[in-house]
PDB file of C-alpha atoms in Angstrom:
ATOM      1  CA  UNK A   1     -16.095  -3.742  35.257  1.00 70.00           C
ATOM      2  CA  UNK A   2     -14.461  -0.132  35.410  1.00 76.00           C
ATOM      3  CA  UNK A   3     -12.083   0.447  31.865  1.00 72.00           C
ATOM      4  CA  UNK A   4      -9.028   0.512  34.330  1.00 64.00           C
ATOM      5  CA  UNK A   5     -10.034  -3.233  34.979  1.00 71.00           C
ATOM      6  CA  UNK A   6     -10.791  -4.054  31.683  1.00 79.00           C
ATOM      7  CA  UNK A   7      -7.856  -2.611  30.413  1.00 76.00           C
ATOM      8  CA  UNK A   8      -5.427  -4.047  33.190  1.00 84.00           C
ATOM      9  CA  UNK A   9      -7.165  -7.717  31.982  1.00 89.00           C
ATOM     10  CA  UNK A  10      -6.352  -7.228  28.650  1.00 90.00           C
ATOM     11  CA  UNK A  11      -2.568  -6.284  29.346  1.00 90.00           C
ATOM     12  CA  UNK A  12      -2.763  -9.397  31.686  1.00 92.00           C
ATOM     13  CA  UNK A  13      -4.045 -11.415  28.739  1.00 91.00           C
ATOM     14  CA  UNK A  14      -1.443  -9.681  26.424  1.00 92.00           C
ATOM     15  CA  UNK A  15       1.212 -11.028  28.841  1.00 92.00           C
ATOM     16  CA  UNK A  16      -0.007 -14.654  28.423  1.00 93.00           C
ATOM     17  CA  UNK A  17      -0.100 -14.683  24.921  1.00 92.00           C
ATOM     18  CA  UNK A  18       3.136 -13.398  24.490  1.00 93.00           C
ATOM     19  CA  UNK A  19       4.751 -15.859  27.179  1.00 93.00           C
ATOM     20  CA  UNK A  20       2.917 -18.909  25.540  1.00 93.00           C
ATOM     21  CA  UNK A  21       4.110 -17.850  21.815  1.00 92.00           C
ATOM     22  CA  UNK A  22       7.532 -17.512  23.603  1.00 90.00           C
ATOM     23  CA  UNK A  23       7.349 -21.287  24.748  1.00 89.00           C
ATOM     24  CA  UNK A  24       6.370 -22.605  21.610  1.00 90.00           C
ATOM     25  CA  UNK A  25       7.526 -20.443  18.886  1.00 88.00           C
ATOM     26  CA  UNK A  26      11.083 -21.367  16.961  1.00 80.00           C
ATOM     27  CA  UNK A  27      11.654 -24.888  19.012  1.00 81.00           C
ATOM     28  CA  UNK A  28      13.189 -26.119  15.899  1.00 84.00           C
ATOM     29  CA  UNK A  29      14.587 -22.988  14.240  1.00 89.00           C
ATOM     30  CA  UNK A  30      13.124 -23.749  11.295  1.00 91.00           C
ATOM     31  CA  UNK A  31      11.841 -20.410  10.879  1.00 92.00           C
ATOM     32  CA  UNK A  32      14.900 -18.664  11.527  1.00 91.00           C
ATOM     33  CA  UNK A  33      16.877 -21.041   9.210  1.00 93.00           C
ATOM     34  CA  UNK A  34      13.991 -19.864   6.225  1.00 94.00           C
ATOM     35  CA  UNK A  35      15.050 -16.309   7.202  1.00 93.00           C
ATOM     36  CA  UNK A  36      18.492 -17.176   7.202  1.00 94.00           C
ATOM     37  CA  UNK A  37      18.595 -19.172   4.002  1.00 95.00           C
ATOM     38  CA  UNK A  38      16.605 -16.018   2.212  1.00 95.00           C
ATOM     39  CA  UNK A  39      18.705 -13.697   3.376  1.00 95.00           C
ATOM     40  CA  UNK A  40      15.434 -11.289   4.997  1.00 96.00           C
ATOM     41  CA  UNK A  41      15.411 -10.270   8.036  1.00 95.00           C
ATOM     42  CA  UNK A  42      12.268 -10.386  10.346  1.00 93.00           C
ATOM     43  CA  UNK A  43      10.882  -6.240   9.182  1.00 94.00           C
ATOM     44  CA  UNK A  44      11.288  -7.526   5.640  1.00 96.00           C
ATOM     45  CA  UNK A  45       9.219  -9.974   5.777  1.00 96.00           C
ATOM     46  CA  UNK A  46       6.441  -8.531   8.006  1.00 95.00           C
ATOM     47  CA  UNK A  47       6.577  -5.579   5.098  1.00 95.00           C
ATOM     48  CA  UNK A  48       6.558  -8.551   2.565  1.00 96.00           C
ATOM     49  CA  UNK A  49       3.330  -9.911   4.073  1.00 95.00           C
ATOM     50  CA  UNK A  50       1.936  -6.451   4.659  1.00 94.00           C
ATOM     51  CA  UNK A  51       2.204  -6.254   0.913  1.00 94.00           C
ATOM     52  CA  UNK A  52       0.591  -9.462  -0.020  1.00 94.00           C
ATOM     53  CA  UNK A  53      -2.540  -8.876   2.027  1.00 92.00           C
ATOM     54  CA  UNK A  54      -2.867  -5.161   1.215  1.00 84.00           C
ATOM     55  CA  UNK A  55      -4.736  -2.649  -1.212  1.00 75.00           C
ATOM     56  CA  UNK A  56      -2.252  -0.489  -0.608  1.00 70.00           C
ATOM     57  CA  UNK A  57       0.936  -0.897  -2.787  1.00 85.00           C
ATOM     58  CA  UNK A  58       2.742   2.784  -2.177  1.00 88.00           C
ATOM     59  CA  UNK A  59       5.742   2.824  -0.130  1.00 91.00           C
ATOM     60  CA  UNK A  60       4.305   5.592   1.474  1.00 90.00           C
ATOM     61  CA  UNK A  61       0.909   3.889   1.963  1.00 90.00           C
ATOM     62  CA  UNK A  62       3.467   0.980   3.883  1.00 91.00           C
ATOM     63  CA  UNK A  63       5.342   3.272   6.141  1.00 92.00           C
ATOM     64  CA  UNK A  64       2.276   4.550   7.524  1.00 93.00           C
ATOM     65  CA  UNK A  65       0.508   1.511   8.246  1.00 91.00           C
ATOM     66  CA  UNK A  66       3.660  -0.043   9.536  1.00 92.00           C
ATOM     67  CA  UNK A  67       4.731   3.235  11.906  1.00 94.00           C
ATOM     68  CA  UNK A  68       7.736   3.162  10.078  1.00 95.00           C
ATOM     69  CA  UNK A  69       9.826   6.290   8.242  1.00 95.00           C
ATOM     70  CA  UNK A  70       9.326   6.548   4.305  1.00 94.00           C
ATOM     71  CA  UNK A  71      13.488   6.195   3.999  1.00 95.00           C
ATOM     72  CA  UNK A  72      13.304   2.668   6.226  1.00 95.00           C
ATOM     73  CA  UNK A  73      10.476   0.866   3.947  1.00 94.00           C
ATOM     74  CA  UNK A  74      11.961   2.535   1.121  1.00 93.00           C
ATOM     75  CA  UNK A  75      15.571   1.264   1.890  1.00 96.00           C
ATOM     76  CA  UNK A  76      13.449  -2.349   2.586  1.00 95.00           C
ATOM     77  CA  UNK A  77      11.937  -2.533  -0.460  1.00 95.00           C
ATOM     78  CA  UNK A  78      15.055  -2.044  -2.659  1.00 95.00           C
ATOM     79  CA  UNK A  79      16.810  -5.026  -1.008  1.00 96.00           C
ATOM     80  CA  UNK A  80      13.308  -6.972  -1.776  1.00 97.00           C
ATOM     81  CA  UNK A  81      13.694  -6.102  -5.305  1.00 96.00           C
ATOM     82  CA  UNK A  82      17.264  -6.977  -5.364  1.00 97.00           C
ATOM     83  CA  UNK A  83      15.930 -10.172  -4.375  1.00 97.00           C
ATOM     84  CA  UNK A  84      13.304 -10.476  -6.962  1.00 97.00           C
ATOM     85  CA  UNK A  85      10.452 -10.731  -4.034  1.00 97.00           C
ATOM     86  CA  UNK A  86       9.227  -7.267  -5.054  1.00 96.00           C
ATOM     87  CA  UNK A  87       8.206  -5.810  -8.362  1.00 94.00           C
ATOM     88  CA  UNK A  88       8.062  -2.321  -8.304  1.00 90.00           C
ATOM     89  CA  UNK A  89       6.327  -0.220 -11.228  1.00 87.00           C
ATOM     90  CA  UNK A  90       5.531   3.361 -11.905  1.00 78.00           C
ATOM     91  CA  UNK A  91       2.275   4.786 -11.057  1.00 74.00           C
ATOM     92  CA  UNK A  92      -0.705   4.891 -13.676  1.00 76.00           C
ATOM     93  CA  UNK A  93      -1.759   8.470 -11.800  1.00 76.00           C
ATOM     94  CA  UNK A  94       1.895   9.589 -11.182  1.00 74.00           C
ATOM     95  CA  UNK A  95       4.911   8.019 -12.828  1.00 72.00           C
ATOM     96  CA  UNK A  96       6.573  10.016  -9.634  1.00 74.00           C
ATOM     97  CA  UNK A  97       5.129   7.103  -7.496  1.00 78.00           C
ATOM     98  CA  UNK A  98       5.478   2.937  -7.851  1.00 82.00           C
ATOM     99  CA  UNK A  99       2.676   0.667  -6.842  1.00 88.00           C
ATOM    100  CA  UNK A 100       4.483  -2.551  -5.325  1.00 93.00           C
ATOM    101  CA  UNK A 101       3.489  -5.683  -5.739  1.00 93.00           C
ATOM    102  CA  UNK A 102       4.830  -9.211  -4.588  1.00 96.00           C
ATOM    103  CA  UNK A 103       6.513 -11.650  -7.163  1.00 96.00           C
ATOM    104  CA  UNK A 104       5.924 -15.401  -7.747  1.00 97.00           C
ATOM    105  CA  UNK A 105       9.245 -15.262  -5.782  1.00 97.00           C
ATOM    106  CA  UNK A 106       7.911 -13.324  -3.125  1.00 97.00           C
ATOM    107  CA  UNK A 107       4.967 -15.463  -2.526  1.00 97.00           C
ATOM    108  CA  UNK A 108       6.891 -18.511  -2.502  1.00 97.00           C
ATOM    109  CA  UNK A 109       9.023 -17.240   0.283  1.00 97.00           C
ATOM    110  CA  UNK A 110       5.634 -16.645   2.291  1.00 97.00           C
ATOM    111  CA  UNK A 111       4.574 -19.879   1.993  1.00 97.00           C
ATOM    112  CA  UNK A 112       7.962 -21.538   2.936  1.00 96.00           C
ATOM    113  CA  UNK A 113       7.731 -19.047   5.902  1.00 96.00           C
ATOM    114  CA  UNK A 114       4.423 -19.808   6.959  1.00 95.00           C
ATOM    115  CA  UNK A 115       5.169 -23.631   6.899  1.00 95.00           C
ATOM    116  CA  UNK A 116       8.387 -23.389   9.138  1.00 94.00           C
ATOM    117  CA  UNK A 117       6.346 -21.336  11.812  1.00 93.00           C
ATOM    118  CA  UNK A 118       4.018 -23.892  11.835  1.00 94.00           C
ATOM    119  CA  UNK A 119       6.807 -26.265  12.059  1.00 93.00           C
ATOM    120  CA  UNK A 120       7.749 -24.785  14.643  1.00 93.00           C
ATOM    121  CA  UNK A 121       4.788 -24.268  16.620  1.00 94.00           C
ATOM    122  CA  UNK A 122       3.392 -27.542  16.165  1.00 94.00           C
ATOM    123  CA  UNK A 123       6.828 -28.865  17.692  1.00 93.00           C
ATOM    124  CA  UNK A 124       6.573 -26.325  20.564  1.00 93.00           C
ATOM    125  CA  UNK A 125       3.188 -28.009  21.612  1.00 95.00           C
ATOM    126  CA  UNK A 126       3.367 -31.194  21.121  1.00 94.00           C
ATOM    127  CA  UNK A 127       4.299 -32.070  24.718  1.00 94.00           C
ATOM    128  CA  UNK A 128       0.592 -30.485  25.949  1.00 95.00           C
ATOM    129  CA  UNK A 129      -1.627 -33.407  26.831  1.00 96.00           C
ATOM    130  CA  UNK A 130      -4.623 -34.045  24.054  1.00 96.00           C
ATOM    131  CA  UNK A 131      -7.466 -32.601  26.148  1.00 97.00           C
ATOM    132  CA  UNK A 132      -5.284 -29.260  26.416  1.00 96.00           C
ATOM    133  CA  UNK A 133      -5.197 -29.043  23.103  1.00 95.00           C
ATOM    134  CA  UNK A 134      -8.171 -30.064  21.826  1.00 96.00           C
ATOM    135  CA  UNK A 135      -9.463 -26.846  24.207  1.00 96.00           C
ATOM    136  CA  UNK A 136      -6.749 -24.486  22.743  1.00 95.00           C
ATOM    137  CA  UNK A 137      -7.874 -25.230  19.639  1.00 95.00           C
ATOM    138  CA  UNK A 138     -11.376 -24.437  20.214  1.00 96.00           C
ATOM    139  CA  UNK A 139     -10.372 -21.240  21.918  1.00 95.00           C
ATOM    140  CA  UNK A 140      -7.817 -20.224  19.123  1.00 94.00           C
ATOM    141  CA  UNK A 141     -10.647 -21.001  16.443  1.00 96.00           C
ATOM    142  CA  UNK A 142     -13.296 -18.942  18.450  1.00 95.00           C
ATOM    143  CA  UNK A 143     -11.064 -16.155  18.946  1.00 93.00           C
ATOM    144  CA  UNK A 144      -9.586 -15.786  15.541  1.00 94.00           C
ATOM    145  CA  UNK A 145     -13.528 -16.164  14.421  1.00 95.00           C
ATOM    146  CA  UNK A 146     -13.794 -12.917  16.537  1.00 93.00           C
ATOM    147  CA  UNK A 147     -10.982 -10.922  15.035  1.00 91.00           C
TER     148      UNK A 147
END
């Protein structure tokens, strides 16, 4: 298999897995309502979760790994604070620098997240037929096995 083929079946692939997400994903709303109800949008919260699972804790250390300008996250992160999901405190090394971290808030806000997307995947396929399921969840536990 050339790379042009390999990389045309990947974008192929990419395609699928963003049409099925689209079929299943917010049936309910539940997830939107958690956002709603929070008042976060959609980047806060992927910056939220980038800060729960990351060493890094420097605004700047987030706007790189999220492709995103040092004034955006930085603008992000004060309206987390204001809404006691982020803690922010000055740098051991440089007091010119804070090392974020998320709260007990914050946290909680994850997990109420994480349960509505579930929610509201689980809802979005419930109408496959058992057998289909049974073999997306094999392939969705051998892929994320992979990753």
């Amino acid at each position: 298999m050339t790379h042009a083929e390999n990389v045309s079946d990947l974008f192929i692939l990419g395609n699928l897995v963003q049409e099925f997400v689209n079929h299943v994903s917010h049936t309910q709303g539940k997830t939107l309502a958690a956002l709603t109800d929070a008042s976060v949008t959609l980047q806060q919260v992927l910056l939220l979760r980038r800060l729960a699972s990351s060493s890094e804790s420097t605004p700047s250390a987030l706007a790189e790994q999220m492709h995103m300008s040092l004034p955006a996250v930085s603008q992000m992160v004060e309206r987390l604070f204001q809404l006691d999901l982020v803690s922010r405190i000055d740098s051991p090394d440089d007091r010119r620098k804070k090392q974020l971290s998320v709260t007990r808030h914050g946290r909680a806000l994850l997990k109420r997240i994480a349960e509505a997307r579930t929610a509201d995947y689980a809802a979005g396929i419930a109408s496959l037929s058992p057998g289909v399921r049974t073999a997306l969840a094999r392939v969705l536990q051998d892929a994320l096995k992979e990753l």
